[in-house]
PDB file of C-alpha atoms in Angstrom:
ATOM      1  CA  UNK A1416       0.000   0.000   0.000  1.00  0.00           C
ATOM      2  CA  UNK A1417       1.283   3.808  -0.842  1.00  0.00           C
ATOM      3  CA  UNK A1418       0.542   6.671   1.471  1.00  0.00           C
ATOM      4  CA  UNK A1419       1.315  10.241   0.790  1.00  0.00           C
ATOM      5  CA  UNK A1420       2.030  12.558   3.340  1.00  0.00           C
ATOM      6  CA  UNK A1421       1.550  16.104   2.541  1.00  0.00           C
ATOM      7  CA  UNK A1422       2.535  19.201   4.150  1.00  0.00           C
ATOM      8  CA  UNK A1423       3.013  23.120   3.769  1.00  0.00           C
ATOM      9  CA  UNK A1424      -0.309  24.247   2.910  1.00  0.00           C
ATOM     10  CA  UNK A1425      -1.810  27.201   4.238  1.00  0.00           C
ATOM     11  CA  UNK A1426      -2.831  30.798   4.197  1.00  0.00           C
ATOM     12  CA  UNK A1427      -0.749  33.457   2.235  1.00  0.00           C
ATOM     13  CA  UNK A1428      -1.236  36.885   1.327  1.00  0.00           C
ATOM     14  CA  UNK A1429      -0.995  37.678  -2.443  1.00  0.00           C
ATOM     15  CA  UNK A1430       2.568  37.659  -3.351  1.00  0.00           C
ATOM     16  CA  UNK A1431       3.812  35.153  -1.048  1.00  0.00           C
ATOM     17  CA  UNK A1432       5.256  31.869  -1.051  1.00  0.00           C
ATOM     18  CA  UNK A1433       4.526  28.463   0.225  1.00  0.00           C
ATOM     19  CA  UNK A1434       6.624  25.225  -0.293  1.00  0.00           C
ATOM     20  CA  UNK A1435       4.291  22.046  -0.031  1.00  0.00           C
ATOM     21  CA  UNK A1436       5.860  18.950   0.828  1.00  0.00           C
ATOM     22  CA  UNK A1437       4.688  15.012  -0.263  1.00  0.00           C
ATOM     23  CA  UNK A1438       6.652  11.778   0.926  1.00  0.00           C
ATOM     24  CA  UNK A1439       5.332   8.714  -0.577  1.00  0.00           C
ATOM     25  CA  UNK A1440       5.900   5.721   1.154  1.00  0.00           C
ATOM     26  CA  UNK A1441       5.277   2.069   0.928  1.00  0.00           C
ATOM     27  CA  UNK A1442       6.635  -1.599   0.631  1.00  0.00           C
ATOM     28  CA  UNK A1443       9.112  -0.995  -2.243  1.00  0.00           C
ATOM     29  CA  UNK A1444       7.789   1.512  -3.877  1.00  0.00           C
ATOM     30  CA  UNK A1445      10.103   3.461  -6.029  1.00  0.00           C
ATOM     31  CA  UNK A1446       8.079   6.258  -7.885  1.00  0.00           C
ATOM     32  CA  UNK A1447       8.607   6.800 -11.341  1.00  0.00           C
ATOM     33  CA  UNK A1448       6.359  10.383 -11.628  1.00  0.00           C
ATOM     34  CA  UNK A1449       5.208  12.261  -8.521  1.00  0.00           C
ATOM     35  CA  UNK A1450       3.129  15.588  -9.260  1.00  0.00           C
ATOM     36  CA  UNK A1451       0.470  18.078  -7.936  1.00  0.00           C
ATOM     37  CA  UNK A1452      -2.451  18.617  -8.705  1.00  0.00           C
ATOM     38  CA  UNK A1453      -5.315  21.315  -7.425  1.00  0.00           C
ATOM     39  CA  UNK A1454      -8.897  21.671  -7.510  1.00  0.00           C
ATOM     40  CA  UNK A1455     -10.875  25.167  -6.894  1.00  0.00           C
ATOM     41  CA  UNK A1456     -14.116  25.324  -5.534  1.00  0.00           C
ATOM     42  CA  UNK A1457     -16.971  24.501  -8.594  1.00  0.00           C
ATOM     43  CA  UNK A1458     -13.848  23.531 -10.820  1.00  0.00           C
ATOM     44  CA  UNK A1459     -12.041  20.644 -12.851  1.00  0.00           C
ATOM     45  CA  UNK A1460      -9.454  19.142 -10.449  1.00  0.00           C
ATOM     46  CA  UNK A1461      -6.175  20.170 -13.347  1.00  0.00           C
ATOM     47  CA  UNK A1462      -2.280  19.447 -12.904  1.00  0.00           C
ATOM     48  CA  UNK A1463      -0.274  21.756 -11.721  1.00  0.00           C
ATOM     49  CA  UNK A1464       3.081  20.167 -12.463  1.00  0.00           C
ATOM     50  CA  UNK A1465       4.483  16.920 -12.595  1.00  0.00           C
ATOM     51  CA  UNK A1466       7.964  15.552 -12.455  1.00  0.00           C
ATOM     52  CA  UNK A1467       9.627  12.086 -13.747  1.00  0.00           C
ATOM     53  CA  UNK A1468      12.550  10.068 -11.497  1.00  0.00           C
ATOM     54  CA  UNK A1469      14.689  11.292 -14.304  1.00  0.00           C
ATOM     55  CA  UNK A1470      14.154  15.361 -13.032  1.00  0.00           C
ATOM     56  CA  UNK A1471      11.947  16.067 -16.241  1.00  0.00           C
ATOM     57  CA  UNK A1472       8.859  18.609 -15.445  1.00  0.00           C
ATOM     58  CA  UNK A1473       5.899  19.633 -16.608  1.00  0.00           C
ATOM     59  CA  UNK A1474       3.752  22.412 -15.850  1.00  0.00           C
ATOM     60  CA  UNK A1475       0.766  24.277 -16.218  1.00  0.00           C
ATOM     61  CA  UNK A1476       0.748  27.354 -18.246  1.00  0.00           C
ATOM     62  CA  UNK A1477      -0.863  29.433 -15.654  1.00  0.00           C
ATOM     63  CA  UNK A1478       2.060  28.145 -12.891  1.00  0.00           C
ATOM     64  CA  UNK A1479       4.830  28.163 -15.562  1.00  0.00           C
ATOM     65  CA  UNK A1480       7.824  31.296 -13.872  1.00  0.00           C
ATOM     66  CA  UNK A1481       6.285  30.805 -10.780  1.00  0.00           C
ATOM     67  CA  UNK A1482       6.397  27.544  -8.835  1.00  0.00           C
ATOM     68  CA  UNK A1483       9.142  24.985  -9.231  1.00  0.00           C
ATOM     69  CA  UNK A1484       8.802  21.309  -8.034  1.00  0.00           C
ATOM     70  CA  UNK A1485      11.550  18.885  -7.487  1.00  0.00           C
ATOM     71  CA  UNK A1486      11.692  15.869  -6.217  1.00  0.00           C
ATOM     72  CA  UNK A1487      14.465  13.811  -4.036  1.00  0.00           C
ATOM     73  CA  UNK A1488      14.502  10.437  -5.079  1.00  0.00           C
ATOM     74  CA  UNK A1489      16.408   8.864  -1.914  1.00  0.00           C
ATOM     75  CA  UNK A1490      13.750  10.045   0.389  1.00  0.00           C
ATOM     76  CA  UNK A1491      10.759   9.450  -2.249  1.00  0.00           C
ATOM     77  CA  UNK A1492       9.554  13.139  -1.450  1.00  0.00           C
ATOM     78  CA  UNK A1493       8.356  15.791  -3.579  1.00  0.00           C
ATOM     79  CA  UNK A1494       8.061  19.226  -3.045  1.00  0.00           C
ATOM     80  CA  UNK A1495       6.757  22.031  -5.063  1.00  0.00           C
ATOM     81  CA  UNK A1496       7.585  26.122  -4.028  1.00  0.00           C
ATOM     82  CA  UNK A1497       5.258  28.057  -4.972  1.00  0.00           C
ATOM     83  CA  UNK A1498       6.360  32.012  -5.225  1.00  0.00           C
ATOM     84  CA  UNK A1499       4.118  34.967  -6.422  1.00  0.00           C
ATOM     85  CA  UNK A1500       1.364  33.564  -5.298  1.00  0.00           C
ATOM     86  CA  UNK A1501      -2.221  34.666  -6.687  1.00  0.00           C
ATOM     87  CA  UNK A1502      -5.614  34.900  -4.979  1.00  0.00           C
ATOM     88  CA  UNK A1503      -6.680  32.250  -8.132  1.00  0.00           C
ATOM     89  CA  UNK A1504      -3.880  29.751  -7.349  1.00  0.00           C
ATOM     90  CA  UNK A1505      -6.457  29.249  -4.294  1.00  0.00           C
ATOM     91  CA  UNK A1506      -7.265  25.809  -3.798  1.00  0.00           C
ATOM     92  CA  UNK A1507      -6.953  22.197  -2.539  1.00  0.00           C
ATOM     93  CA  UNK A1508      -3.434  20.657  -3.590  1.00  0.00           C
ATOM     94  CA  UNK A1509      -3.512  16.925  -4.181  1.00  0.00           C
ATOM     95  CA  UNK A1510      -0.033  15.005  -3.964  1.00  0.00           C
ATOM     96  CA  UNK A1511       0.495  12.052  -6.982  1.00  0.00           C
ATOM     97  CA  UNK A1512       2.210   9.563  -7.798  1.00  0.00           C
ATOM     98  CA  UNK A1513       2.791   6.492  -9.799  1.00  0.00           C
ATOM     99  CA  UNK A1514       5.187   3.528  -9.918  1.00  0.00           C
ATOM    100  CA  UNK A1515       6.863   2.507 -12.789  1.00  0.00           C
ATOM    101  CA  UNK A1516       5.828  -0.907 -13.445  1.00  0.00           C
ATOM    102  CA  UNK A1517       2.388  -0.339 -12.053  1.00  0.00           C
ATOM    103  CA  UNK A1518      -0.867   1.370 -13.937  1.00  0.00           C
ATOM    104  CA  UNK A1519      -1.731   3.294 -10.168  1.00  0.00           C
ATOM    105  CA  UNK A1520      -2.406   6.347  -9.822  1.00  0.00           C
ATOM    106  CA  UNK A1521      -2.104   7.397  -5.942  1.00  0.00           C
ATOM    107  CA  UNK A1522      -3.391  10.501  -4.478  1.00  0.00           C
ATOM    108  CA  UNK A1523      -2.442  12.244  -1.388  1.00  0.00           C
ATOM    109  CA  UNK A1524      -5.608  13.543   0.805  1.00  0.00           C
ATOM    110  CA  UNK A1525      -4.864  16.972  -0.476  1.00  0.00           C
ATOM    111  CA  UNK A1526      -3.891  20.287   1.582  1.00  0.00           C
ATOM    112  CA  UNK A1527      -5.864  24.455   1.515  1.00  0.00           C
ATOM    113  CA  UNK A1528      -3.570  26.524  -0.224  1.00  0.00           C
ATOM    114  CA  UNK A1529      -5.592  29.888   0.235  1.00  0.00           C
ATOM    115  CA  UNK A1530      -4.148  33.288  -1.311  1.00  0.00           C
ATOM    116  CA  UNK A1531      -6.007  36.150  -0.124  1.00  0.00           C
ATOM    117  CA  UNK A1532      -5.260  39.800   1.012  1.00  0.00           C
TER     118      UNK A1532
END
């Protein structure tokens, strides 16, 4: 079984930063992609960026300059730092991740990320 443990959410005034945290553990789990993901109130839940063991990224246009996410492999942890935040980045963050050899997709419970002045 894989459990995500997710940290760093909060409140943050327009402007600030945040760094959320995810460690994924489990019985030899090695992850091959870890990501985020959000979901706004009366919205689509949509990526926010994703990252491969490898250190190739992806991310969403609207986060793109912005946030950053990384991962460290040893420690099966991914964060992402989030900087100029916006009152629209406002939302639930959901921690990812899936295993190489497996078709699983594995979410983390999610943490508020709330921008507001």
């Amino acid at each position: 079984q894989v459990q995500l443990v997710e940290s760093g959410g909060g409140l943050v005034q327009p402007g600030g930063s945040l760094r959320l945290t995810c460690v994924a553990s489990g019985s030899s789990y090695s992850p091959w992609l870890m990501g985020w993901y959000r979901q706004a109130p009366g919205k689509q839940r949509e990526l926010v960026a994703d990252i491969i063991r490898t250190g190739y990224t992806n991310y969403a246009d609207s986060v793109k300059g912005r946030f950053t996410i990384s991962r460290d492999n040893a420690k099966n942890t991914v964060y992402l730092q989030m900087n100029s935040l916006k009152p629209e980045d406002t939302a639930v963050y959901y921690c990812n991740t899936k295993g190489g050899t497996s078709p699983n997709m594995y979410w983390g419970q999610g943490t508020q990320v709330t921008v507001s002045s």
